[in-house]
Tab-separated table of C-alpha atoms and ligand atoms in Angstrom:
chain	number	residue	atom	x	y	z
A	2	UNK	CA	-164.604	-171.229	-96.797
A	3	UNK	CA	-162.659	-171.250	-94.138
A	4	UNK	CA	-160.038	-168.153	-93.202
A	5	UNK	CA	-157.346	-168.510	-95.636
A	6	UNK	CA	-154.039	-166.342	-94.149
A	7	UNK	CA	-150.471	-165.713	-95.571
A	8	UNK	CA	-147.872	-166.939	-92.884
A	9	UNK	CA	-146.529	-164.424	-90.884
A	10	UNK	CA	-146.214	-163.736	-86.815
A	11	UNK	CA	-150.178	-163.018	-86.267
A	12	UNK	CA	-151.467	-165.755	-88.753
A	13	UNK	CA	-148.953	-168.437	-87.205
A	14	UNK	CA	-150.222	-167.231	-83.436
A	15	UNK	CA	-153.487	-167.299	-84.081
A	16	UNK	CA	-153.246	-170.861	-85.662
A	17	UNK	CA	-151.180	-171.775	-82.480
A	18	UNK	CA	-154.478	-171.141	-80.560
A	19	UNK	CA	-156.388	-172.568	-82.484
A	20	UNK	CA	-155.037	-175.643	-82.214
A	21	UNK	CA	-154.434	-175.744	-78.874
A	22	UNK	CA	-158.121	-175.532	-78.142
A	23	UNK	CA	-158.681	-178.522	-80.622
A	24	UNK	CA	-159.499	-176.537	-83.375
A	25	UNK	CA	-157.976	-178.149	-87.311
A	26	UNK	CA	-155.680	-175.821	-88.906
A	27	UNK	CA	-154.543	-176.576	-92.432
A	28	UNK	CA	-150.195	-175.971	-93.088
A	29	UNK	CA	-147.864	-175.982	-95.900
A	30	UNK	CA	-144.884	-178.893	-95.455
A	31	UNK	CA	-142.215	-179.142	-98.290
A	32	UNK	CA	-144.386	-182.660	-99.142
A	33	UNK	CA	-148.004	-181.253	-99.003
A	34	UNK	CA	-150.246	-179.654	-97.180
A	35	UNK	CA	-150.672	-181.200	-93.836
A	36	UNK	CA	-154.436	-181.273	-91.862
A	37	UNK	CA	-152.801	-180.421	-88.157
A	38	UNK	CA	-154.382	-181.029	-85.017
A	39	UNK	CA	-153.310	-181.557	-81.561
A	40	UNK	CA	-152.058	-184.968	-81.050
A	41	UNK	CA	-152.339	-185.609	-77.660
A	42	UNK	CA	-156.391	-184.590	-77.706
A	43	UNK	CA	-157.938	-187.814	-78.544
A	44	UNK	CA	-161.044	-185.377	-79.710
A	45	UNK	CA	-158.707	-183.076	-81.842
A	46	UNK	CA	-157.763	-185.732	-83.891
A	47	UNK	CA	-161.408	-187.713	-84.419
A	48	UNK	CA	-162.275	-184.499	-86.076
A	49	UNK	CA	-159.026	-185.080	-88.096
A	50	UNK	CA	-160.580	-187.953	-89.328
A	51	UNK	CA	-164.225	-186.866	-89.251
A	52	UNK	CA	-162.504	-183.578	-91.317
A	53	UNK	CA	-161.313	-186.263	-93.966
A	54	UNK	CA	-164.144	-188.463	-94.107
A	55	UNK	CA	-162.354	-191.748	-93.937
A	56	UNK	CA	-164.421	-194.869	-93.689
A	57	UNK	CA	-161.715	-196.621	-91.272
A	58	UNK	CA	-159.177	-195.047	-89.131
A	59	UNK	CA	-156.033	-195.353	-90.856
A	60	UNK	CA	-152.948	-194.489	-88.089
A	61	UNK	CA	-151.995	-190.407	-88.179
A	62	UNK	CA	-148.495	-188.790	-88.867
A	63	UNK	CA	-146.787	-187.102	-85.735
A	64	UNK	CA	-145.227	-183.991	-86.275
A	65	UNK	CA	-142.508	-181.998	-84.195
A	66	UNK	CA	-140.196	-178.942	-84.990
A	67	UNK	CA	-136.628	-181.545	-84.160
A	68	UNK	CA	-135.847	-184.404	-83.356
A	69	UNK	CA	-135.452	-184.129	-79.793
A	70	UNK	CA	-138.725	-183.551	-78.777
A	71	UNK	CA	-139.328	-187.712	-79.640
A	72	UNK	CA	-137.798	-188.643	-76.709
A	73	UNK	CA	-140.956	-188.435	-74.492
A	74	UNK	CA	-143.082	-190.401	-77.395
A	75	UNK	CA	-140.598	-192.811	-79.120
A	76	UNK	CA	-137.811	-195.774	-78.877
A	77	UNK	CA	-134.754	-194.587	-80.350
A	78	UNK	CA	-132.953	-197.505	-82.252
A	79	UNK	CA	-129.794	-196.806	-84.174
A	80	UNK	CA	-131.762	-197.051	-87.499
A	81	UNK	CA	-134.219	-194.708	-86.625
A	82	UNK	CA	-130.406	-192.838	-85.530
A	83	UNK	CA	-129.491	-192.552	-88.288
A	84	UNK	CA	-132.258	-192.046	-90.839
A	85	UNK	CA	-133.327	-188.711	-88.665
A	86	UNK	CA	-129.684	-187.580	-88.723
A	87	UNK	CA	-129.746	-187.893	-92.190
A	88	UNK	CA	-132.860	-187.028	-93.217
A	89	UNK	CA	-134.722	-185.300	-90.797
A	90	UNK	CA	-135.644	-182.170	-91.276
A	91	UNK	CA	-137.195	-183.311	-94.494
A	92	UNK	CA	-139.852	-185.459	-96.456
A	93	UNK	CA	-138.803	-188.745	-93.437
A	94	UNK	CA	-141.805	-190.399	-91.536
A	95	UNK	CA	-140.490	-192.803	-89.507
A	96	UNK	CA	-142.184	-195.783	-87.772
A	97	UNK	CA	-140.595	-196.588	-84.189
A	98	UNK	CA	-142.011	-198.401	-81.148
A	99	UNK	CA	-144.810	-196.050	-79.195
A	100	UNK	CA	-143.136	-194.896	-75.662
A	101	UNK	CA	-146.326	-196.368	-72.634
A	102	UNK	CA	-146.348	-192.967	-71.544
A	103	UNK	CA	-146.709	-191.278	-74.360
A	104	UNK	CA	-148.321	-188.007	-74.110
A	105	UNK	CA	-149.988	-188.661	-77.709
A	106	UNK	CA	-154.041	-190.297	-78.389
A	107	UNK	CA	-154.626	-193.618	-79.342
A	108	UNK	CA	-156.412	-192.307	-82.167
A	109	UNK	CA	-153.652	-190.731	-83.160
A	110	UNK	CA	-151.472	-193.968	-83.641
A	111	UNK	CA	-155.277	-196.656	-84.849
A	112	UNK	CA	-154.520	-198.189	-81.272
A	113	UNK	CA	-150.676	-199.980	-82.445
A	114	UNK	CA	-147.742	-199.412	-80.555
A	115	UNK	CA	-145.879	-197.952	-83.193
A	116	UNK	CA	-145.949	-193.932	-83.988
A	117	UNK	CA	-145.078	-192.754	-87.558
A	118	UNK	CA	-143.121	-189.360	-86.747
A	119	UNK	CA	-141.973	-186.858	-88.553
A	120	UNK	CA	-139.865	-183.288	-89.182
A	121	UNK	CA	-140.833	-180.860	-91.520
A	122	UNK	CA	-137.978	-179.170	-93.238
A	123	UNK	CA	-141.018	-176.126	-94.435
A	124	UNK	CA	-140.403	-172.702	-92.425
A	125	UNK	CA	-144.087	-172.375	-91.898
A	126	UNK	CA	-144.515	-176.049	-90.215
A	127	UNK	CA	-140.959	-175.566	-88.195
A	128	UNK	CA	-142.714	-171.674	-86.473
A	129	UNK	CA	-145.983	-173.913	-86.366
A	130	UNK	CA	-144.482	-177.015	-84.336
A	131	UNK	CA	-142.352	-174.251	-82.054
A	132	UNK	CA	-145.384	-171.908	-81.489
A	133	UNK	CA	-147.761	-175.169	-80.419
A	134	UNK	CA	-145.551	-176.356	-78.468
A	135	UNK	CA	-147.439	-179.673	-79.053
A	136	UNK	CA	-147.258	-182.624	-81.448
A	137	UNK	CA	-149.575	-182.460	-84.126
A	138	UNK	CA	-151.024	-185.009	-85.564
A	139	UNK	CA	-151.692	-184.405	-89.768
A	140	UNK	CA	-152.283	-186.170	-92.472
A	141	UNK	CA	-152.684	-184.969	-95.979
A	142	UNK	CA	-155.070	-181.685	-95.724
A	143	UNK	CA	-157.765	-183.168	-98.389
A	144	UNK	CA	-160.750	-185.642	-98.522
A	145	UNK	CA	-160.096	-189.143	-98.371
A	146	UNK	CA	-159.903	-190.905	-101.263
A	147	UNK	CA	-158.769	-188.003	-103.045
A	148	UNK	CA	-155.197	-186.272	-104.028
A	149	UNK	CA	-152.934	-184.948	-101.608
A	150	UNK	CA	-152.836	-180.884	-102.041
A	151	UNK	CA	-149.912	-178.997	-102.983
A	152	UNK	CA	-151.196	-174.611	-102.970
A	153	UNK	CA	-153.989	-173.811	-100.415
A	154	UNK	CA	-156.426	-173.491	-103.307
A	155	UNK	CA	-156.856	-177.374	-103.144
A	156	UNK	CA	-157.056	-177.894	-99.286
A	157	UNK	CA	-160.301	-175.231	-99.388
A	158	UNK	CA	-161.508	-177.686	-102.377
A	159	UNK	CA	-161.069	-180.100	-100.383
A	160	UNK	CA	-161.777	-179.809	-96.890
A	161	UNK	CA	-164.265	-176.605	-97.430
A	162	UNK	CA	-165.219	-175.228	-93.830
A	163	UNK	CA	-164.366	-178.504	-91.932
A	164	UNK	CA	-160.722	-176.689	-91.599
A	165	UNK	CA	-160.477	-173.957	-89.226
A	166	UNK	CA	-158.105	-172.502	-90.662
A	167	UNK	CA	-155.450	-172.519	-93.524
A	168	UNK	CA	-152.574	-171.256	-93.629
A	169	UNK	CA	-151.008	-170.002	-97.184
A	170	UNK	CA	-147.327	-170.629	-98.063
A	171	UNK	CA	-147.333	-171.585	-101.831
A	172	UNK	CA	-146.875	-174.787	-103.787
A	173	UNK	CA	-145.071	-177.840	-101.702
A	174	UNK	CA	-141.993	-177.758	-103.178
A	175	UNK	CA	-141.799	-181.623	-103.019
A	176	UNK	CA	-145.589	-182.257	-103.897
A	177	UNK	CA	-145.437	-186.040	-103.150
A	178	UNK	CA	-145.866	-187.539	-99.446
A	179	UNK	CA	-142.625	-188.352	-97.015
A	180	UNK	CA	-141.058	-191.703	-97.245
A	181	UNK	CA	-142.131	-194.211	-94.883
A	182	UNK	CA	-139.849	-196.159	-93.152
A	183	UNK	CA	-140.690	-199.203	-90.409
A	184	UNK	CA	-138.053	-199.165	-88.195
A	185	UNK	CA	-139.408	-201.453	-85.549
A	186	UNK	CA	-138.583	-204.545	-88.080
A	187	UNK	CA	-134.878	-206.471	-87.464
A	188	UNK	CA	-134.354	-205.162	-91.403
A	189	UNK	CA	-135.918	-201.515	-91.355
A	190	UNK	CA	-139.157	-201.846	-94.805
A	191	UNK	CA	-140.156	-198.918	-97.424
A	192	UNK	CA	-143.670	-199.133	-96.323
A	193	UNK	CA	-144.236	-195.436	-98.460
A	194	UNK	CA	-142.258	-194.410	-101.538
A	195	UNK	CA	-141.614	-190.500	-100.537
A	196	UNK	CA	-139.921	-187.168	-100.769
A	197	UNK	CA	-136.993	-189.290	-100.084
A	198	UNK	CA	-135.328	-191.839	-102.931
A	199	UNK	CA	-134.919	-195.618	-101.846
A	200	UNK	CA	-131.537	-195.017	-103.334
A	201	UNK	CA	-131.068	-192.278	-100.459
A	202	UNK	CA	-132.215	-194.764	-97.475
A	203	UNK	CA	-129.517	-197.143	-98.580
A	204	UNK	CA	-126.579	-194.766	-99.109
A	205	UNK	CA	-127.890	-193.781	-95.215
A	206	UNK	CA	-127.785	-197.357	-93.868
A	207	UNK	CA	-125.315	-198.992	-95.796
A	208	UNK	CA	-127.416	-202.146	-96.774
A	209	UNK	CA	-130.144	-202.740	-99.309
A	210	UNK	CA	-133.797	-201.981	-98.087
A	211	UNK	CA	-137.206	-204.131	-99.315
A	212	UNK	CA	-140.141	-202.002	-100.639
A	213	UNK	CA	-143.039	-203.247	-98.928
A	214	UNK	CA	-145.342	-204.888	-101.611
A	215	UNK	CA	-143.704	-202.303	-103.948
A	216	UNK	CA	-147.099	-200.803	-104.689
A	217	UNK	CA	-148.790	-197.521	-104.844
A	218	UNK	CA	-148.640	-194.493	-101.983
A	219	UNK	CA	-151.199	-195.919	-99.426
A	220	UNK	CA	-150.869	-198.936	-99.918
A	221	UNK	CA	-149.631	-200.458	-96.527
A	222	UNK	CA	-151.588	-198.373	-95.708
A	223	UNK	CA	-153.638	-200.976	-94.566
A	224	UNK	CA	-152.081	-200.387	-91.695
A	225	UNK	CA	-154.896	-201.983	-90.292
A	226	UNK	CA	-153.904	-205.062	-91.829
A	227	UNK	CA	-150.730	-205.806	-90.566
A	228	UNK	CA	-150.162	-208.574	-88.061
A	229	UNK	CA	-148.471	-205.587	-85.435
A	230	UNK	CA	-152.190	-203.914	-85.784
A	231	UNK	CA	-153.498	-204.514	-81.875
A	232	UNK	CA	-156.482	-206.281	-81.424
A	233	UNK	CA	-157.635	-207.503	-78.239
A	234	UNK	CA	-156.917	-210.754	-77.015
A	235	UNK	CA	-160.666	-211.040	-76.066
A	236	UNK	CA	-163.723	-211.544	-78.197
A	237	UNK	CA	-165.326	-209.142	-79.170
A	238	UNK	CA	-168.964	-209.091	-79.423
A	239	UNK	CA	-170.679	-206.442	-81.226
A	240	UNK	CA	-174.247	-204.820	-80.715
A	241	UNK	CA	-174.968	-206.295	-77.717
A	242	UNK	CA	-178.198	-204.943	-76.131
A	243	UNK	CA	-178.080	-207.132	-72.848
A	244	UNK	CA	-175.126	-208.926	-71.170
A	245	UNK	CA	-173.779	-212.265	-69.782
A	246	UNK	CA	-172.215	-211.697	-66.565
A	247	UNK	CA	-168.831	-212.659	-67.460
A	248	UNK	CA	-169.082	-209.619	-70.318
A	249	UNK	CA	-167.166	-206.334	-70.400
A	250	UNK	CA	-169.570	-204.027	-71.224
A	251	UNK	CA	-168.647	-200.705	-73.357
A	252	UNK	CA	-171.493	-199.007	-73.843
A	253	UNK	CA	-172.323	-195.828	-76.519
A	254	UNK	CA	-174.995	-193.634	-74.860
A	255	UNK	CA	-177.873	-193.662	-71.952
A	256	UNK	CA	-176.665	-197.484	-71.106
A	257	UNK	CA	-178.173	-197.580	-67.727
A	258	UNK	CA	-181.154	-199.847	-68.472
A	259	UNK	CA	-178.779	-202.233	-69.941
A	260	UNK	CA	-178.460	-204.241	-66.799
A	261	UNK	CA	-175.695	-206.968	-66.232
A	262	UNK	CA	-172.287	-207.736	-67.661
A	263	UNK	CA	-168.865	-208.095	-65.236
A	264	UNK	CA	-167.875	-204.482	-66.163
A	265	UNK	CA	-168.722	-200.955	-68.314
A	266	UNK	CA	-167.240	-198.652	-69.512
A	267	UNK	CA	-169.296	-195.518	-71.720
A	268	UNK	CA	-167.381	-194.878	-75.097
A	269	UNK	CA	-169.817	-191.248	-74.811
A	270	UNK	CA	-172.644	-190.988	-72.126
A	271	UNK	CA	-174.287	-188.341	-74.454
A	272	UNK	CA	-173.879	-190.658	-77.433
A	273	UNK	CA	-171.289	-188.532	-79.248
A	274	UNK	CA	-169.737	-189.707	-82.184
A	275	UNK	CA	-166.391	-187.747	-81.511
A	276	UNK	CA	-165.312	-188.438	-77.835
A	277	UNK	CA	-166.137	-192.077	-78.987
A	278	UNK	CA	-163.406	-192.112	-81.869
A	279	UNK	CA	-161.012	-190.877	-78.755
A	280	UNK	CA	-162.112	-192.986	-76.118
A	281	UNK	CA	-162.051	-195.916	-79.271
A	282	UNK	CA	-158.468	-197.228	-78.192
A	283	UNK	CA	-157.977	-196.780	-74.963
A	284	UNK	CA	-161.095	-197.782	-73.313
A	285	UNK	CA	-161.045	-201.535	-75.735
A	286	UNK	CA	-157.758	-201.686	-73.995
A	287	UNK	CA	-158.676	-201.010	-70.285
A	288	UNK	CA	-161.322	-203.888	-70.893
A	289	UNK	CA	-159.058	-205.985	-72.477
A	290	UNK	CA	-158.608	-208.384	-69.684
A	291	UNK	CA	-158.976	-211.830	-68.331
A	292	UNK	CA	-161.239	-211.200	-65.369
A	293	UNK	CA	-163.767	-210.845	-68.727
A	294	UNK	CA	-164.748	-213.037	-71.447
A	295	UNK	CA	-166.040	-211.499	-73.634
A	296	UNK	CA	-166.204	-207.462	-74.460
A	297	UNK	CA	-169.293	-206.308	-75.361
A	298	UNK	CA	-170.041	-203.617	-77.247
A	299	UNK	CA	-173.484	-201.401	-78.061
A	300	UNK	CA	-174.573	-200.610	-80.939
A	301	UNK	CA	-172.451	-197.655	-83.281
A	302	UNK	CA	-174.304	-195.536	-85.290
A	303	UNK	CA	-173.562	-196.106	-89.166
A	304	UNK	CA	-172.748	-192.108	-89.566
A	305	UNK	CA	-169.988	-190.091	-89.498
A	306	UNK	CA	-167.373	-191.118	-87.190
A	307	UNK	CA	-168.971	-194.294	-86.529
A	308	UNK	CA	-168.381	-195.723	-89.696
A	309	UNK	CA	-164.738	-195.966	-89.038
A	310	UNK	CA	-165.762	-196.585	-85.331
A	311	UNK	CA	-167.611	-199.865	-86.542
A	312	UNK	CA	-164.811	-200.847	-89.228
A	313	UNK	CA	-162.132	-200.577	-86.232
A	314	UNK	CA	-164.573	-202.424	-83.857
A	315	UNK	CA	-165.585	-205.339	-86.769
A	316	UNK	CA	-162.466	-206.077	-87.832
A	317	UNK	CA	-161.595	-206.665	-83.613
A	318	UNK	CA	-164.604	-209.183	-83.739
A	319	UNK	CA	-163.186	-210.587	-86.739
A	320	UNK	CA	-162.478	-214.160	-87.226
A	321	UNK	CA	-158.994	-214.316	-85.561
A	322	UNK	CA	-155.846	-216.090	-87.985
B	22	TXA	O1	-145.753	-185.833	-96.391
B	22	TXA	C1	-146.575	-186.803	-95.612
B	22	TXA	O2	-146.279	-187.283	-94.962
B	22	TXA	C2	-147.337	-186.312	-95.194
B	22	TXA	C3	-147.425	-184.929	-94.950
B	22	TXA	C4	-148.327	-184.010	-93.878
B	22	TXA	O3	-146.871	-184.805	-93.610
B	22	TXA	N1	-148.659	-186.498	-94.622
B	22	TXA	C5	-149.446	-187.628	-94.801
B	22	TXA	O4	-150.246	-188.279	-94.066
B	22	TXA	O5	-149.072	-188.489	-96.436
B	22	TXA	P1	-151.541	-189.221	-94.417
B	22	TXA	O6	-152.148	-189.570	-93.007
B	22	TXA	O7	-151.362	-188.710	-95.714
B	22	TXA	O8	-150.209	-190.596	-94.802
B	22	TXA	C6	-149.694	-191.406	-93.463
B	22	TXA	C7	-149.295	-192.578	-93.927
B	22	TXA	C8	-149.860	-193.958	-93.760
B	22	TXA	O9	-150.107	-194.568	-95.769
B	22	TXA	C9	-150.889	-194.868	-92.263
B	22	TXA	O10	-150.907	-195.947	-92.860
B	22	TXA	C10	-148.710	-194.547	-92.456
B	22	TXA	O11	-148.504	-193.531	-92.409
B	22	TXA	N2	-148.931	-195.075	-90.873
B	22	TXA	C11	-148.920	-193.504	-89.496
B	22	TXA	N3	-148.446	-194.152	-88.836
B	22	TXA	C12	-148.369	-195.822	-88.857
B	22	TXA	C13	-147.488	-196.666	-88.317
B	22	TXA	N4	-147.933	-196.541	-86.993
B	22	TXA	N5	-147.601	-197.738	-88.739
B	22	TXA	C14	-147.547	-198.078	-89.672
B	22	TXA	N6	-147.704	-197.010	-91.093
B	22	TXA	C15	-148.196	-196.173	-90.401
B	23	MG	MG1	-152.898	-189.011	-97.626
């Protein structure tokens, strides 16, 4: 079982140093407990997906202590400014355009050009974010498909020692996740209903706001399916074991015995799925150039994070509509 520590100066300092080492810490927020990892460290983010046992890469929310900390990460527009000043710190997540040079792992946003960002109000979350002084990626601290945790015991039950430390800060006051609002579209859209109501959002913006799909909490959650989701321009060929001259090769594990190709990158020469996940979106982008005809990808094992990697690759390889 993981260490469970009440929130005080020592446990916050311990949590911050674990996070800076790339470890995972569950922490209380006003909505639900989050499973936090350093959003700038691709392998820490890969460890979050692995701990949750998510079969696909669902983009994660980036948490910061104050809105100003987002200037380096995302582009502000008027809708985002209005909503941020009305509801932060608090149970609201904004989807905003990601800055090109944002120091956040592409895995955090599952390769999207947007970033989900939130400033939580829970005092322990605030203290932790200030102590780490880095943006934290944090999905709800439960195994994939299970209920979101609103008490430290739920986190321990659901994740066990897949988390390195649980900061115990009592019951979550709100108990449902944050409201997710996409501010990148001409008219803002609520992607997930949550702690801030639609009425409150409409009041702040002075206009009606649509609810995406109108469905249950994780429904939009196939942002993997949204048109905006990053897919390479080049066709993708899976399970490549030989190469044509015009193919760019995305290898995994030892690859010297596979000859040819126009270029190659290796997701993980040692065959480490965490490293591969951390490199996946950045390397796909790097190979997505008109100089090549196809991105050929080596077989990736269907175990652990390999499920999520293969899910993403199959989508990238699927027939384009
Ligand atoms: O209250 C909360 O939001 C909690 C606490 C820990 O902050 N976190 C949380 O994270 O609920 P998670 O990963 O369970 O849910 C994140 C939601 C998902 O529905 C995901 O699809 C959506 O946010 N999301 C994240 N990034 C997105 C993006 N760039 N575009 C669209 N949707 C995004
Ligand atoms: Mg969740």
